[in-house]
CSV table of N, CA and C in Angstrom, one decimal:
chain,number,residue,atom,x,y,z
A,1,MET,N,16.7,19.8,-15.8
A,1,MET,CA,16.6,19.4,-14.5
A,1,MET,C,15.9,18.0,-14.6
A,2,SER,N,16.7,17.0,-13.8
A,2,SER,CA,16.0,15.7,-13.7
A,2,SER,C,15.2,15.6,-12.6
A,3,PRO,N,14.0,14.9,-12.5
A,3,PRO,CA,12.9,14.7,-11.5
A,3,PRO,C,13.8,13.8,-10.4
A,4,VAL,N,13.3,14.2,-9.1
A,4,VAL,CA,13.8,13.5,-8.0
A,4,VAL,C,12.6,12.6,-7.7
A,5,LEU,N,13.1,11.2,-7.5
A,5,LEU,CA,12.1,10.3,-7.1
A,5,LEU,C,12.0,10.3,-5.5
A,6,VAL,N,10.8,10.4,-5.2
A,6,VAL,CA,10.3,10.4,-3.6
A,6,VAL,C,9.6,9.0,-3.4
A,7,ASP,N,10.2,8.5,-2.3
A,7,ASP,CA,9.6,7.3,-1.8
A,7,ASP,C,8.3,7.6,-1.2
A,8,SER,N,7.1,6.9,-1.2
A,8,SER,CA,6.0,7.1,-0.4
A,8,SER,C,6.0,7.1,1.1
A,9,ASN,N,6.9,6.4,1.6
A,9,ASN,CA,7.4,6.4,3.0
A,9,ASN,C,7.7,7.9,3.5
A,10,VAL,N,8.4,8.7,2.6
A,10,VAL,CA,8.7,10.0,3.1
A,10,VAL,C,7.2,10.8,3.3
A,11,LEU,N,6.3,10.7,2.2
A,11,LEU,CA,5.1,11.3,2.3
A,11,LEU,C,4.3,11.0,3.6
A,12,LEU,N,4.4,9.6,3.8
A,12,LEU,CA,3.7,9.1,5.1
A,12,LEU,C,4.2,9.7,6.3
A,13,ASP,N,5.5,9.8,6.3
A,13,ASP,CA,6.2,10.3,7.5
A,13,ASP,C,5.8,11.7,7.9
A,14,ILE,N,5.4,12.5,6.9
A,14,ILE,CA,5.0,13.9,7.0
A,14,ILE,C,3.6,13.8,7.3
A,15,VAL,N,2.5,13.1,6.5
A,15,VAL,CA,1.2,13.1,6.9
A,15,VAL,C,0.8,12.8,8.2
A,16,THR,N,1.8,11.6,8.7
A,16,THR,CA,1.3,11.1,10.2
A,16,THR,C,2.1,11.8,11.0
A,17,ASP,N,3.0,12.7,10.8
A,17,ASP,CA,3.7,13.4,11.7
A,17,ASP,C,4.7,12.4,12.5
A,18,ASP,N,5.3,11.5,11.8
A,18,ASP,CA,6.2,10.5,12.4
A,18,ASP,C,7.1,11.0,13.5
A,19,PRO,N,7.0,10.8,14.8
A,19,PRO,CA,7.9,11.4,15.7
A,19,PRO,C,9.4,11.2,15.5
A,20,VAL,N,9.8,10.3,14.6
A,20,VAL,CA,11.2,10.1,14.4
A,20,VAL,C,11.7,10.7,13.1
A,21,TRP,N,10.9,10.7,12.0
A,21,TRP,CA,11.1,11.1,10.7
A,21,TRP,C,10.4,12.1,9.9
A,22,GLY,N,9.3,12.4,10.7
A,22,GLY,CA,8.5,13.6,10.2
A,22,GLY,C,9.2,14.9,9.8
A,23,ALA,N,9.7,15.4,10.8
A,23,ALA,CA,10.4,16.8,10.5
A,23,ALA,C,11.5,16.7,9.6
A,24,TRP,N,12.2,15.8,9.7
A,24,TRP,CA,13.4,15.6,8.6
A,24,TRP,C,12.8,15.4,7.3
A,25,SER,N,12.0,14.5,7.2
A,25,SER,CA,11.3,14.4,5.7
A,25,SER,C,10.6,15.5,5.3
A,26,ALA,N,9.9,16.1,6.0
A,26,ALA,CA,9.2,17.6,5.7
A,26,ALA,C,10.4,18.6,5.1
A,27,GLU,N,11.4,18.9,5.9
A,27,GLU,CA,12.4,19.7,5.6
A,27,GLU,C,13.0,19.3,4.2
A,28,THR,N,13.4,18.0,4.3
A,28,THR,CA,14.3,17.5,3.0
A,28,THR,C,13.5,17.8,1.8
A,29,LEU,N,12.1,17.4,1.9
A,29,LEU,CA,11.1,17.4,0.9
A,29,LEU,C,11.1,18.8,0.2
A,30,ALA,N,10.8,19.9,1.2
A,30,ALA,CA,10.7,21.2,0.9
A,30,ALA,C,11.9,21.8,0.2
A,31,ARG,N,12.9,21.2,0.8
A,31,ARG,CA,14.3,21.9,0.1
A,31,ARG,C,14.4,21.3,-1.2
A,32,THR,N,14.1,20.2,-1.5
A,32,THR,CA,14.3,19.4,-2.7
A,32,THR,C,13.4,20.1,-3.7
A,33,ALA,N,12.2,20.1,-3.3
A,33,ALA,CA,11.0,20.8,-4.2
A,33,ALA,C,11.4,22.1,-4.6
A,34,ASP,N,12.3,22.9,-3.8
A,34,ASP,CA,12.5,24.1,-4.2
A,34,ASP,C,13.7,24.1,-5.5
A,35,ARG,N,14.2,23.1,-5.6
A,35,ARG,CA,15.4,23.0,-6.6
A,35,ARG,C,15.1,22.0,-7.9
A,36,GLU,N,14.3,21.0,-7.7
A,36,GLU,CA,14.1,20.0,-8.6
A,36,GLU,C,12.5,19.6,-8.6
A,37,PRO,N,12.1,19.2,-9.9
A,37,PRO,CA,10.7,18.6,-9.9
A,37,PRO,C,10.7,17.2,-9.1
A,38,LEU,N,9.5,16.9,-8.6
A,38,LEU,CA,9.3,15.6,-7.6
A,38,LEU,C,8.4,14.6,-8.5
A,39,VAL,N,9.0,13.3,-8.3
A,39,VAL,CA,8.2,12.3,-8.7
A,39,VAL,C,7.9,11.2,-7.6
A,40,ILE,N,6.6,10.9,-7.2
A,40,ILE,CA,6.4,10.2,-6.0
A,40,ILE,C,6.4,8.7,-6.6
A,41,ASN,N,7.0,7.9,-5.5
A,41,ASN,CA,7.1,6.4,-5.9
A,41,ASN,C,6.4,5.5,-4.8
A,42,PRO,N,5.3,5.4,-4.8
A,42,PRO,CA,4.7,4.5,-3.8
A,42,PRO,C,4.9,3.1,-4.2
A,43,VAL,N,4.6,2.1,-3.4
A,43,VAL,CA,4.6,0.7,-3.7
A,43,VAL,C,3.5,0.5,-4.8
A,44,THR,N,2.2,0.8,-4.4
A,44,THR,CA,1.1,0.7,-5.3
A,44,THR,C,-0.1,1.7,-4.7
A,45,ILE,N,-0.9,2.1,-5.6
A,45,ILE,CA,-1.9,2.9,-5.1
A,45,ILE,C,-3.3,2.5,-5.8
A,46,ALA,N,-4.4,2.6,-5.1
A,46,ALA,CA,-5.7,2.3,-5.7
A,46,ALA,C,-6.7,3.3,-5.1
A,47,LEU,N,-7.6,3.6,-5.9
A,47,LEU,CA,-8.8,4.7,-5.7
A,47,LEU,C,-9.9,3.9,-5.4
A,48,ASP,N,-10.8,4.2,-4.4
A,48,ASP,CA,-12.1,3.7,-4.3
A,48,ASP,C,-13.2,4.6,-5.0
A,49,GLU,N,-14.3,4.4,-5.0
A,49,GLU,CA,-15.4,5.1,-5.8
A,49,GLU,C,-15.6,6.4,-5.2
A,50,ARG,N,-15.2,6.8,-4.1
A,50,ARG,CA,-15.3,8.1,-3.4
A,50,ARG,C,-13.9,9.0,-3.7
A,51,GLY,N,-12.9,8.4,-4.3
A,51,GLY,CA,-11.7,9.1,-4.6
A,51,GLY,C,-10.7,8.9,-3.5
A,52,ARG,N,-11.1,8.1,-2.5
A,52,ARG,CA,-10.0,8.0,-1.4
A,52,ARG,C,-8.9,7.1,-2.0
A,53,ILE,N,-7.8,7.4,-1.4
A,53,ILE,CA,-6.4,6.8,-1.8
A,53,ILE,C,-6.0,5.8,-0.8
A,54,TYR,N,-5.7,4.6,-1.5
A,54,TYR,CA,-5.2,3.4,-0.6
A,54,TYR,C,-3.8,3.3,-1.2
A,55,VAL,N,-2.8,3.4,-0.2
A,55,VAL,CA,-1.5,3.2,-0.6
A,55,VAL,C,-0.7,2.0,0.3
A,56,SER,N,-0.4,1.1,-0.6
A,56,SER,CA,0.3,0.0,0.0
A,56,SER,C,1.8,0.3,0.4
A,57,GLU,N,2.2,-0.2,1.6
A,57,GLU,CA,3.5,0.1,2.0
A,57,GLU,C,4.2,-1.2,2.4
A,58,SER,N,5.4,-1.2,2.1
A,58,SER,CA,6.3,-2.4,2.4
A,58,SER,C,7.0,-2.9,1.2
A,59,HIS,N,8.2,-2.5,1.2
A,59,HIS,CA,9.2,-3.1,0.2
A,59,HIS,C,10.6,-3.4,0.5
A,60,THR,N,10.5,-3.9,1.7
A,60,THR,CA,11.9,-4.0,2.5
A,60,THR,C,12.1,-5.4,2.9
A,61,ASP,N,13.0,-5.7,3.4
A,61,ASP,CA,13.4,-7.1,3.8
A,61,ASP,C,12.4,-7.7,4.9
A,62,VAL,N,11.8,-8.7,4.4
A,62,VAL,CA,10.7,-9.2,5.3
A,62,VAL,C,11.3,-9.9,6.6
A,63,THR,N,12.6,-10.2,6.8
A,63,THR,CA,13.2,-10.6,7.8
A,63,THR,C,13.4,-9.6,9.0
A,64,ASP,N,13.3,-8.3,8.5
A,64,ASP,CA,13.6,-7.2,9.3
A,64,ASP,C,12.7,-7.1,10.4
A,65,PRO,N,13.1,-7.2,11.7
A,65,PRO,CA,12.2,-7.0,12.9
A,65,PRO,C,11.2,-5.9,12.9
A,66,ASN,N,11.7,-4.8,12.2
A,66,ASN,CA,10.9,-3.5,12.2
A,66,ASN,C,10.0,-3.4,10.8
A,67,LEU,N,9.9,-4.5,10.2
A,67,LEU,CA,9.0,-4.4,8.9
A,67,LEU,C,7.8,-3.7,9.1
A,68,VAL,N,7.5,-2.8,8.2
A,68,VAL,CA,6.2,-2.3,8.1
A,68,VAL,C,5.4,-2.7,7.0
A,69,ALA,N,4.3,-3.2,7.3
A,69,ALA,CA,3.6,-3.8,6.2
A,69,ALA,C,2.1,-3.5,6.3
A,70,ARG,N,1.6,-2.5,5.7
A,70,ARG,CA,0.1,-2.1,5.9
A,70,ARG,C,-0.4,-1.2,4.8
A,71,ILE,N,-1.5,-0.8,4.7
A,71,ILE,CA,-2.2,0.0,3.7
A,71,ILE,C,-2.6,1.3,4.3
A,72,SER,N,-2.0,2.3,4.0
A,72,SER,CA,-2.6,3.8,4.4
A,72,SER,C,-3.7,4.3,3.5
A,73,VAL,N,-4.7,4.9,4.2
A,73,VAL,CA,-5.8,5.5,3.4
A,73,VAL,C,-5.9,6.9,3.7
A,74,PHE,N,-6.2,7.7,2.6
A,74,PHE,CA,-6.2,9.2,2.5
A,74,PHE,C,-7.5,9.4,1.9
A,75,ASP,N,-7.9,10.6,2.3
A,75,ASP,CA,-9.1,11.2,1.6
A,75,ASP,C,-8.7,11.8,0.3
A,76,LYS,N,-9.6,12.2,-0.7
A,76,LYS,CA,-9.3,12.6,-2.0
A,76,LYS,C,-8.3,13.9,-1.9
A,77,ASN,N,-8.3,14.5,-0.7
A,77,ASN,CA,-7.3,15.9,-0.7
A,77,ASN,C,-6.0,15.5,-0.1
A,78,GLY,N,-5.9,14.2,0.2
A,78,GLY,CA,-4.5,13.8,0.7
A,78,GLY,C,-4.5,13.6,2.2
A,79,LYS,N,-5.7,13.9,3.1
A,79,LYS,CA,-5.7,13.9,4.5
A,79,LYS,C,-5.8,12.4,4.9
A,80,PHE,N,-4.7,12.1,5.9
A,80,PHE,CA,-4.6,10.7,6.5
A,80,PHE,C,-6.0,10.4,7.1
A,81,LEU,N,-6.5,9.2,7.0
A,81,LEU,CA,-7.7,8.6,7.5
A,81,LEU,C,-7.3,7.5,8.4
A,82,ARG,N,-6.7,6.5,7.8
A,82,ARG,CA,-6.5,5.4,8.8
A,82,ARG,C,-5.5,4.3,8.1
A,83,THR,N,-5.1,3.3,8.7
A,83,THR,CA,-4.4,2.1,8.2
A,83,THR,C,-5.1,0.9,8.3
A,84,ILE,N,-4.9,0.1,7.3
A,84,ILE,CA,-5.3,-1.2,7.2
A,84,ILE,C,-4.5,-2.2,7.4
A,85,GLY,N,-4.5,-3.1,8.3
A,85,GLY,CA,-3.6,-4.2,8.4
A,85,GLY,C,-2.4,-3.8,9.3
A,86,LYS,N,-1.5,-5.0,9.4
A,86,LYS,CA,-0.3,-4.8,10.2
A,86,LYS,C,0.7,-6.0,9.5
A,87,THR,N,2.0,-5.9,10.1
A,87,THR,CA,2.8,-7.0,9.8
A,87,THR,C,2.4,-8.1,10.4
A,88,GLY,N,2.3,-9.3,9.6
A,88,GLY,CA,2.0,-10.7,10.1
A,88,GLY,C,1.7,-11.5,9.0
A,89,MET,N,1.2,-12.9,9.6
A,89,MET,CA,0.8,-13.9,8.6
A,89,MET,C,-0.6,-14.2,8.8
A,90,GLY,N,-1.3,-13.7,9.6
A,90,GLY,CA,-2.7,-14.0,9.8
A,90,GLY,C,-3.7,-13.2,9.0
A,91,PRO,N,-5.2,-13.5,9.1
A,91,PRO,CA,-6.0,-12.9,8.3
A,91,PRO,C,-5.9,-11.1,8.5
A,92,GLY,N,-5.9,-10.4,7.3
A,92,GLY,CA,-5.6,-9.0,7.5
A,92,GLY,C,-4.3,-8.5,7.8
A,93,GLU,N,-3.5,-9.4,8.0
A,93,GLU,CA,-2.0,-9.1,8.2
A,93,GLU,C,-1.3,-9.3,6.9
A,94,PHE,N,-0.1,-8.7,6.8
A,94,PHE,CA,0.8,-8.5,5.4
A,94,PHE,C,2.1,-8.9,5.7
A,95,ARG,N,2.7,-9.4,4.7
A,95,ARG,CA,4.3,-9.3,4.5
A,95,ARG,C,4.6,-9.0,3.2
A,96,THR,N,4.5,-7.6,2.9
A,96,THR,CA,4.5,-7.1,1.6
A,96,THR,C,3.3,-7.0,0.9
A,97,PRO,N,2.4,-6.0,1.2
A,97,PRO,CA,1.2,-5.9,0.2
A,97,PRO,C,1.5,-5.2,-1.1
A,98,HIS,N,2.0,-6.0,-2.0
A,98,HIS,CA,2.7,-5.5,-3.3
A,98,HIS,C,1.8,-5.0,-4.3
A,99,ALA,N,0.6,-5.5,-4.4
A,99,ALA,CA,-0.3,-4.8,-5.5
A,99,ALA,C,-1.7,-4.8,-4.8
A,100,ILE,N,-2.5,-3.7,-5.1
A,100,ILE,CA,-4.0,-3.5,-4.6
A,100,ILE,C,-4.8,-3.1,-5.7
A,101,GLU,N,-6.0,-3.7,-5.7
A,101,GLU,CA,-6.9,-3.1,-6.7
A,101,GLU,C,-8.4,-3.4,-5.9
A,102,PHE,N,-9.4,-2.7,-6.5
A,102,PHE,CA,-10.9,-2.9,-6.1
A,102,PHE,C,-11.6,-3.6,-7.1
A,103,ASP,N,-12.4,-4.7,-6.6
A,103,ASP,CA,-13.2,-5.4,-7.4
A,103,ASP,C,-14.5,-4.6,-7.7
A,104,SER,N,-15.4,-5.1,-8.5
A,104,SER,CA,-16.7,-4.5,-8.8
A,104,SER,C,-17.7,-4.4,-7.6
A,105,LYS,N,-17.3,-5.1,-6.5
A,105,LYS,CA,-18.2,-5.1,-5.4
A,105,LYS,C,-17.5,-3.9,-4.4
A,106,GLY,N,-16.5,-3.5,-4.8
A,106,GLY,CA,-15.9,-2.3,-3.9
A,106,GLY,C,-15.0,-3.0,-2.8
A,107,ARG,N,-14.7,-4.2,-3.1
A,107,ARG,CA,-13.8,-4.9,-2.0
A,107,ARG,C,-12.4,-4.7,-2.4
A,108,LEU,N,-11.5,-4.7,-1.2
A,108,LEU,CA,-10.1,-4.4,-1.6
A,108,LEU,C,-9.4,-5.7,-1.8
A,109,ILE,N,-8.7,-5.9,-3.0
A,109,ILE,CA,-7.9,-7.1,-3.2
A,109,ILE,C,-6.5,-6.7,-3.1
A,110,VAL,N,-5.8,-7.6,-2.2
A,110,VAL,CA,-4.4,-7.3,-1.9
A,110,VAL,C,-3.6,-8.4,-2.3
A,111,ALA,N,-2.5,-8.3,-3.1
A,111,ALA,CA,-1.6,-9.2,-3.3
A,111,ALA,C,-0.6,-9.2,-2.1
A,112,ASP,N,-0.6,-10.2,-1.3
A,112,ASP,CA,0.1,-10.2,-0.2
A,112,ASP,C,1.5,-11.1,-0.4
A,113,ARG,N,2.4,-10.4,-1.0
A,113,ARG,CA,3.4,-11.0,-1.7
A,113,ARG,C,4.3,-12.2,-1.1
A,114,HIS,N,4.7,-11.9,0.1
A,114,HIS,CA,5.7,-12.8,0.9
A,114,HIS,C,4.7,-13.8,1.9
A,115,ASN,N,3.4,-13.5,1.8
A,115,ASN,CA,2.6,-14.6,2.4
A,115,ASN,C,2.0,-15.4,1.3
A,116,HIS,N,2.5,-15.3,0.0
A,116,HIS,CA,2.2,-16.0,-1.1
A,116,HIS,C,0.5,-16.2,-1.2
A,117,ARG,N,-0.3,-15.0,-1.1
A,117,ARG,CA,-1.7,-15.3,-1.1
A,117,ARG,C,-2.3,-14.0,-1.6
A,118,ILE,N,-3.5,-14.1,-2.0
A,118,ILE,CA,-4.4,-12.8,-2.2
A,118,ILE,C,-5.3,-12.9,-1.0
A,119,GLN,N,-5.6,-11.6,-0.6
A,119,GLN,CA,-6.5,-11.3,0.4
A,119,GLN,C,-7.6,-10.5,0.0
A,120,ILE,N,-8.9,-10.7,0.3
A,120,ILE,CA,-10.0,-9.9,0.0
A,120,ILE,C,-10.4,-9.3,1.3
A,121,LEU,N,-10.5,-8.0,1.4
A,121,LEU,CA,-10.9,-7.1,2.6
A,121,LEU,C,-12.0,-6.2,2.1
A,122,THR,N,-12.8,-5.8,3.2
A,122,THR,CA,-13.7,-4.6,3.1
A,122,THR,C,-12.8,-3.4,3.1
A,123,LYS,N,-13.4,-2.1,2.5
A,123,LYS,CA,-12.7,-0.9,2.6
A,123,LYS,C,-12.2,-0.5,3.9
A,124,LYS,N,-13.0,-0.9,4.9
A,124,LYS,CA,-12.4,-0.6,6.3
A,124,LYS,C,-11.4,-1.6,6.7
A,125,GLY,N,-11.0,-2.7,6.1
A,125,GLY,CA,-10.0,-3.5,6.2
A,125,GLY,C,-10.4,-5.0,7.1
A,126,LYS,N,-11.7,-5.2,7.0
A,126,LYS,CA,-12.1,-6.4,7.6
A,126,LYS,C,-11.8,-7.5,6.6
A,127,PHE,N,-11.3,-8.5,7.2
A,127,PHE,CA,-11.1,-9.8,6.3
A,127,PHE,C,-12.2,-10.5,5.9
A,128,VAL,N,-12.2,-10.8,4.5
A,128,VAL,CA,-13.3,-11.5,3.9
A,128,VAL,C,-13.0,-12.7,3.6
A,129,ARG,N,-11.8,-13.2,2.9
A,129,ARG,CA,-11.3,-14.4,2.5
A,129,ARG,C,-10.0,-14.3,2.0
A,130,GLU,N,-9.4,-15.4,1.5
A,130,GLU,CA,-8.1,-15.5,1.0
A,130,GLU,C,-7.9,-16.6,0.1
A,131,TYR,N,-7.1,-16.5,-0.8
A,131,TYR,CA,-6.7,-17.4,-1.8
A,131,TYR,C,-5.2,-17.5,-1.7
A,132,ASP,N,-4.8,-18.8,-1.4
A,132,ASP,CA,-3.3,-19.2,-1.2
A,132,ASP,C,-2.8,-19.9,-2.3
A,133,SER,N,-1.7,-20.4,-2.1
A,133,SER,CA,-1.0,-21.2,-3.2
A,133,SER,C,-0.3,-20.5,-4.2
A,134,PHE,N,0.1,-19.1,-4.0
A,134,PHE,CA,0.7,-18.5,-5.1
A,134,PHE,C,2.2,-18.4,-4.8
A,135,GLY,N,2.8,-17.7,-5.8
A,135,GLY,CA,4.3,-17.6,-5.5
A,135,GLY,C,4.4,-16.2,-5.0
A,136,ARG,N,5.4,-15.5,-5.5
A,136,ARG,CA,5.6,-14.0,-5.0
A,136,ARG,C,4.9,-13.0,-6.2
A,137,ILE,N,3.7,-12.8,-5.7
A,137,ILE,CA,3.0,-11.9,-6.4
A,137,ILE,C,3.5,-10.5,-6.8
A,138,SER,N,3.6,-10.1,-7.8
A,138,SER,CA,4.2,-8.8,-8.2
A,138,SER,C,3.1,-7.8,-8.5
A,139,GLY,N,2.1,-8.3,-9.0
A,139,GLY,CA,1.0,-7.4,-9.6
A,139,GLY,C,-0.3,-8.2,-9.9
A,140,LEU,N,-1.4,-7.3,-9.9
A,140,LEU,CA,-2.6,-8.1,-10.2
A,140,LEU,C,-3.5,-7.0,-11.1
A,141,ALA,N,-4.4,-7.7,-11.6
A,141,ALA,CA,-5.6,-6.9,-12.3
A,141,ALA,C,-7.0,-7.8,-12.0
A,142,ILE,N,-7.9,-7.0,-12.3
A,142,ILE,CA,-9.2,-7.6,-12.1
A,142,ILE,C,-10.2,-7.3,-13.2
A,143,ASP,N,-10.9,-8.3,-13.9
A,143,ASP,CA,-11.7,-7.8,-15.1
A,143,ASP,C,-13.1,-7.6,-14.6
A,144,LYS,N,-14.0,-7.2,-15.5
A,144,LYS,CA,-15.5,-6.8,-15.2
A,144,LYS,C,-16.1,-7.9,-14.5
A,145,ASN,N,-15.8,-9.2,-14.7
A,145,ASN,CA,-16.3,-10.2,-14.0
A,145,ASN,C,-15.8,-10.7,-12.7
A,146,ASP,N,-14.8,-9.7,-12.4
A,146,ASP,CA,-14.2,-9.9,-10.8
A,146,ASP,C,-13.3,-11.2,-10.9
A,147,VAL,N,-12.7,-11.7,-12.2
A,147,VAL,CA,-11.7,-12.6,-12.3
A,147,VAL,C,-10.2,-11.9,-12.0
A,148,ILE,N,-9.6,-12.5,-11.1
A,148,ILE,CA,-8.3,-11.9,-10.6
A,148,ILE,C,-7.1,-12.6,-11.5
A,149,TYR,N,-6.4,-11.6,-11.9
A,149,TYR,CA,-5.2,-12.1,-12.7
A,149,TYR,C,-4.0,-11.7,-12.0
A,150,THR,N,-2.9,-12.3,-12.0
A,150,THR,CA,-1.7,-12.1,-11.1
A,150,THR,C,-0.5,-12.3,-12.0
A,151,THR,N,0.5,-11.5,-11.6
A,151,THR,CA,1.9,-11.8,-12.2
A,151,THR,C,2.6,-12.1,-11.0
A,152,ASP,N,3.7,-12.8,-11.3
A,152,ASP,CA,4.6,-13.5,-10.3
A,152,ASP,C,5.8,-13.2,-10.7
A,153,SER,N,6.9,-13.2,-9.7
A,153,SER,CA,8.3,-13.0,-9.9
A,153,SER,C,9.1,-14.1,-9.1
């Protein structure tokens, strides 16, 4: 049996009880799980010191007027807590939050790919600062001295 790749948006539809896709996603996921093993495919995930799960969302056409670009936060048991950010180009807004990590101070570092920048936010989503002049950031890593390394595509 080959595993079935499940996009994180399907899980978010279920957890947030999306009025359009929630029921369909839940039924389809349950039916598939009965037949095949599942593998989850989020854009990227980061865990804070309390085990809360931060999931970046958005890997679609940035010109789409219905673009969703945010970070969803869940407790360590998977209960939905809140979202951080929204689609846009201002502070705390995203156009493809493609990679996320926490620095040693507990700040959320976001590779905002199509805004060509790194944003630094609090765990609650408050904007702290940004570094711009990047290309299309695909990934990031942070060392013990909080030096941020990025990969570009």
